[in-house]
């Protein structure tokens, strides 16, 4: 039996016999740790090497990978559909959708990682797994090792990408708590995952157009000093694709993945309505306070939430492919 067919047969058999004979499914099923151990043992080390260099050149490269994983997984699942370029047959892929264009970046870094992995093991490692590994490594590097975790793998790359899909699943930063929680629940996540993963807003940058209208030009709870600073950086008419500068999301520790974000939320020193919304319910406000005040509490939860998010609606075995180039599907 071919290895691919054998793996499928074993997975199906385990699922069918789980209750009957006690077959123990992996906690990461259908993904698994060490998926490339035999097929490409150096895969994860190659990804890590490229990420270490990229972040040493610009810490924003790490933030880009973490954000890209979220934007990919919430649309069509974690299948690298966000990488696909326009073609005559698919002229408007996900990357051209307003939630992604022009704010999502890092595609050239993914190209570089894929090239390095292909040189080591041609046709073995999916682009979806490369992104998951890159986001894992970015988390570790930017946190100076305080967020270290294993990332299960075995994802396949999707073959569908359309700009209409992100609009359905990626709620805007102007959203209230109900909309935010609803978007997470729709993907098998919960309110705690929302609060924990929002902590990634301690790194990276944002375009002014993402917050000017609802945070600076309308009544809001934003700290007066931060509002003054942002008005000095952002034009009142900031629009995507136009005069739209970027600012750091966390001015205290802008290049460190840490729990400073939650201190910023409590002090009303955050950019987005969606950040401030975490204080609008007793449940999520308690989570914010715990993450801000208990050393190490958030870091461990962030690692678990990243693994959980990276398993959303994954494609495996015959549900996808392993692209030769991350920007284009294989037509053979």
XYZ file of C-alpha atoms in Angstrom:
332
model
C 0.000 0.000 0.000
C 1.308 3.483 -0.851
C 2.389 5.543 2.224
C -0.287 8.167 1.593
C -3.046 5.564 1.382
C -1.658 3.751 4.410
C -1.715 6.927 6.508
C -5.301 7.640 5.487
C -6.340 4.058 6.237
C -4.717 4.171 9.673
C -6.345 7.491 10.571
C -9.792 6.302 9.541
C -9.353 3.002 11.361
C -8.326 4.780 14.544
C -11.320 7.100 14.372
C -13.752 4.211 13.844
C -12.290 2.071 16.596
C -11.663 4.812 19.150
C -14.623 3.944 21.358
C -14.747 0.261 20.588
C -11.167 -0.771 21.379
C -9.630 2.261 23.048
C -7.454 3.440 20.181
C -5.819 6.635 21.463
C -6.123 9.508 19.020
C -3.387 12.144 19.121
C -4.453 15.290 20.998
C -3.446 17.151 17.831
C -5.322 14.846 15.421
C -5.394 15.023 12.427
C -2.055 16.796 12.861
C 0.904 15.312 14.683
C 4.166 16.334 16.276
C 7.270 15.429 14.294
C 5.314 14.858 11.106
C 8.441 15.445 9.000
C 10.808 13.469 11.232
C 11.410 10.798 8.599
C 10.495 12.635 5.402
C 12.394 15.885 6.026
C 14.089 15.851 9.448
C 15.707 19.247 8.930
C 12.481 21.056 7.924
C 11.782 22.837 11.203
C 15.447 23.766 11.694
C 15.546 25.316 8.223
C 12.461 27.421 8.954
C 13.894 28.521 12.290
C 17.210 29.518 10.729
C 15.542 31.775 8.171
C 13.279 33.289 10.838
C 16.168 34.052 13.175
C 17.961 35.956 10.436
C 14.812 37.754 9.254
C 13.907 38.936 12.758
C 17.492 40.040 13.420
C 17.131 42.302 10.386
C 13.642 43.544 11.302
C 11.581 42.388 14.311
C 8.488 43.288 12.317
C 9.080 40.160 10.242
C 8.138 38.086 13.271
C 5.008 40.078 13.929
C 4.050 39.625 10.281
C 4.181 35.824 10.536
C 2.017 35.690 13.649
C -0.579 37.992 12.121
C -0.506 36.131 8.814
C -1.239 32.822 10.560
C -4.357 34.336 12.144
C -5.548 35.808 8.843
C -4.943 32.534 7.024
C -6.528 30.210 9.583
C -9.736 32.216 9.978
C -10.414 32.032 6.220
C -10.696 28.565 4.635
C -8.749 27.142 7.584
C -4.963 26.973 7.995
C -4.254 26.103 4.365
C -1.954 28.853 3.029
C -4.753 30.225 0.861
C -3.646 33.730 1.838
C -0.430 33.250 -0.179
C -2.043 32.710 -3.570
C -1.426 35.397 -6.186
C -4.014 36.585 -8.729
C -4.386 34.529 -11.898
C -6.673 34.845 -14.940
C -8.801 32.086 -13.391
C -8.761 33.655 -9.895
C -8.158 37.402 -10.284
C -9.158 38.392 -6.734
C -7.590 36.071 -4.125
C -7.653 36.576 -0.360
C -4.507 38.679 -0.234
C -6.298 41.432 -2.193
C -9.233 41.617 0.232
C -9.501 44.796 2.377
C -8.706 42.984 5.662
C -5.406 41.848 4.103
C -4.426 44.519 1.595
C -2.206 46.409 2.262
C -1.781 45.563 5.945
C -0.733 41.897 5.744
C 2.901 41.550 4.780
C 5.632 38.921 4.842
C 4.964 37.155 1.547
C 8.576 37.587 0.414
C 9.765 36.025 3.683
C 7.521 33.021 3.083
C 9.035 32.739 -0.409
C 12.522 32.686 1.107
C 11.605 30.019 3.661
C 9.920 27.875 1.037
C 12.965 28.116 -1.237
C 15.247 27.009 1.592
C 12.975 24.112 2.565
C 12.575 22.987 -1.054
C 16.359 22.936 -1.424
C 16.534 20.526 1.511
C 13.461 18.391 0.746
C 11.730 19.035 -2.595
C 7.969 18.581 -2.627
C 7.623 17.430 0.970
C 6.717 20.362 3.257
C 3.496 22.292 2.735
C 3.299 26.076 2.729
C 0.646 25.846 5.443
C 3.083 24.034 7.739
C 5.836 26.509 6.879
C 3.633 29.370 8.072
C 2.735 27.527 11.271
C 6.403 26.832 12.016
C 7.378 30.425 11.177
C 4.728 31.844 13.533
C 5.861 29.441 16.269
C 9.494 30.482 15.830
C 8.564 34.169 15.734
C 6.746 33.743 19.046
C 9.792 32.162 20.649
C 12.321 34.636 19.267
C 10.307 37.791 20.005
C 9.525 36.595 23.538
C 13.219 35.808 24.156
C 12.363 32.175 24.717
C 9.556 32.614 27.226
C 7.001 31.378 24.679
C 8.385 28.080 23.402
C 6.182 25.281 22.152
C 5.984 22.401 19.699
C 3.845 22.941 16.604
C 2.003 19.919 15.209
C 2.125 19.575 11.436
C 0.726 17.606 8.516
C -1.357 20.371 6.927
C -1.956 20.446 3.177
C -2.234 23.569 1.032
C -5.627 24.686 -0.239
C -6.510 25.353 -3.866
C -9.209 27.998 -3.382
C -8.775 31.669 -2.503
C -11.270 34.486 -2.979
C -11.272 38.071 -1.745
C -14.871 37.810 -0.553
C -14.039 35.236 2.125
C -11.953 37.381 4.528
C -14.824 39.865 4.699
C -16.996 37.086 6.155
C -14.612 35.879 8.855
C -12.139 38.648 9.748
C -14.096 41.168 11.772
C -12.700 44.738 11.640
C -10.847 46.433 14.530
C -13.915 48.628 15.064
C -15.860 45.585 16.309
C -17.475 45.219 19.714
C -16.912 42.276 22.045
C -19.955 40.319 20.890
C -18.799 40.358 17.266
C -15.256 39.430 18.258
C -16.299 36.468 20.391
C -18.739 35.336 17.700
C -15.982 35.269 15.085
C -13.837 33.082 17.342
C -16.662 30.727 18.290
C -17.371 30.211 14.583
C -13.877 28.752 14.285
C -14.057 26.488 17.324
C -12.300 28.954 19.610
C -13.686 30.829 22.619
C -13.596 34.097 24.535
C -10.405 33.166 26.365
C -8.672 32.406 23.059
C -9.758 35.858 21.865
C -8.266 37.566 24.913
C -5.070 35.522 24.817
C -4.398 35.878 21.093
C -5.170 39.603 21.215
C -1.961 39.845 23.220
C -0.068 39.615 19.934
C -0.971 43.294 19.554
C 2.035 43.980 21.763
C 4.169 43.725 18.603
C 3.870 45.035 15.084
C 2.471 48.176 13.526
C -0.912 49.434 12.421
C -2.050 51.756 9.660
C -3.693 54.904 10.996
C -6.838 54.228 8.948
C -7.567 51.251 11.215
C -8.365 53.446 14.214
C -8.527 57.160 13.367
C -12.258 57.448 12.720
C -13.583 55.551 15.747
C -10.811 56.217 18.288
C -9.622 59.748 17.538
C -12.528 61.438 15.753
C -15.347 59.969 17.825
C -15.864 59.730 21.580
C -13.755 56.909 23.008
C -11.983 55.878 26.200
C -8.489 56.229 24.718
C -5.872 57.759 27.015
C -5.501 61.493 26.356
C -1.734 61.385 26.041
C -1.840 58.522 23.553
C -4.586 60.278 21.580
C -2.436 63.430 21.375
C 0.549 61.421 20.143
C -1.489 59.544 17.550
C -3.015 62.742 16.203
C 0.537 64.031 15.713
C 1.336 60.960 13.609
C -1.909 60.268 11.756
C -3.759 62.516 9.291
C -7.440 62.931 10.079
C -8.337 61.668 6.604
C -6.123 58.560 6.691
C -7.450 56.030 4.183
C -6.170 52.622 3.047
C -3.995 52.984 -0.012
C -3.765 56.761 0.471
C -2.014 58.899 3.047
C -1.936 56.212 5.698
C 1.157 56.140 7.948
C 1.884 53.328 10.386
C 2.458 53.488 14.138
C 3.637 50.936 16.684
C 0.852 49.075 18.448
C 2.755 49.026 21.755
C 5.076 51.977 22.347
C 6.417 50.503 25.617
C 7.895 47.210 24.320
C 7.249 47.412 20.561
C 9.589 44.573 19.586
C 8.945 42.140 22.449
C 6.165 39.572 22.621
C 5.190 40.033 26.259
C 2.212 40.810 28.494
C 2.622 44.588 28.225
C -0.416 44.685 25.953
C -2.702 43.892 28.892
C -1.215 46.678 30.990
C -1.897 48.951 28.025
C -5.517 47.774 27.833
C -6.050 48.536 31.523
C -4.498 51.987 31.058
C -6.640 52.656 27.945
C -3.452 52.966 25.888
C -4.458 50.735 22.984
C -5.198 51.557 19.371
C -8.327 49.647 18.466
C -11.924 49.552 19.588
C -11.497 45.769 19.548
C -8.686 46.094 22.130
C -10.708 48.361 24.402
C -13.679 45.992 24.050
C -11.906 43.417 26.223
C -12.861 45.522 29.259
C -16.560 45.629 28.411
C -17.474 42.360 30.134
C -16.579 41.165 33.628
C -15.339 37.823 32.276
C -12.885 39.191 29.725
C -11.831 42.069 31.989
C -10.800 39.533 34.657
C -8.729 37.727 32.048
C -7.034 40.979 31.060
C -6.161 41.703 34.690
C -4.735 38.213 35.223
C -2.621 38.407 32.086
C -1.339 41.833 33.105
C -0.502 40.982 36.713
C 0.455 37.302 37.038
C 4.008 36.665 35.774
C 4.170 33.914 33.151
C 0.399 33.414 33.077
C -0.179 34.788 29.586
C 2.879 33.265 27.957
C 1.824 29.685 28.664
C -1.725 30.325 27.538
C -0.552 32.056 24.359
C 1.470 28.983 23.360
C -1.571 26.729 23.771
C -3.856 29.149 21.934
C -1.456 29.346 18.989
C -1.459 25.563 18.615
C -5.252 25.525 18.888
C -5.686 28.257 16.278
C -3.197 26.614 13.922
C -5.422 23.518 13.835
C -8.548 25.346 12.640
C -10.186 23.594 9.663
C -6.913 22.088 8.463
C -6.712 20.106 5.256
C -4.858 16.809 5.305
C -4.005 13.924 2.969
C -6.273 14.148 -0.092
C -7.989 17.426 0.879
C -5.166 19.592 -0.433
C -1.729 19.551 -1.991
C 1.882 20.434 -1.274
C 2.573 23.453 -3.429
C 5.882 23.764 -5.195
C 5.606 27.546 -4.929
C 3.495 29.074 -2.163
C 1.999 31.734 -4.436
C 0.478 29.299 -6.942
C -1.373 26.006 -6.858
C 0.033 22.941 -8.593
C -1.796 22.153 -11.838
C -0.410 18.652 -12.169
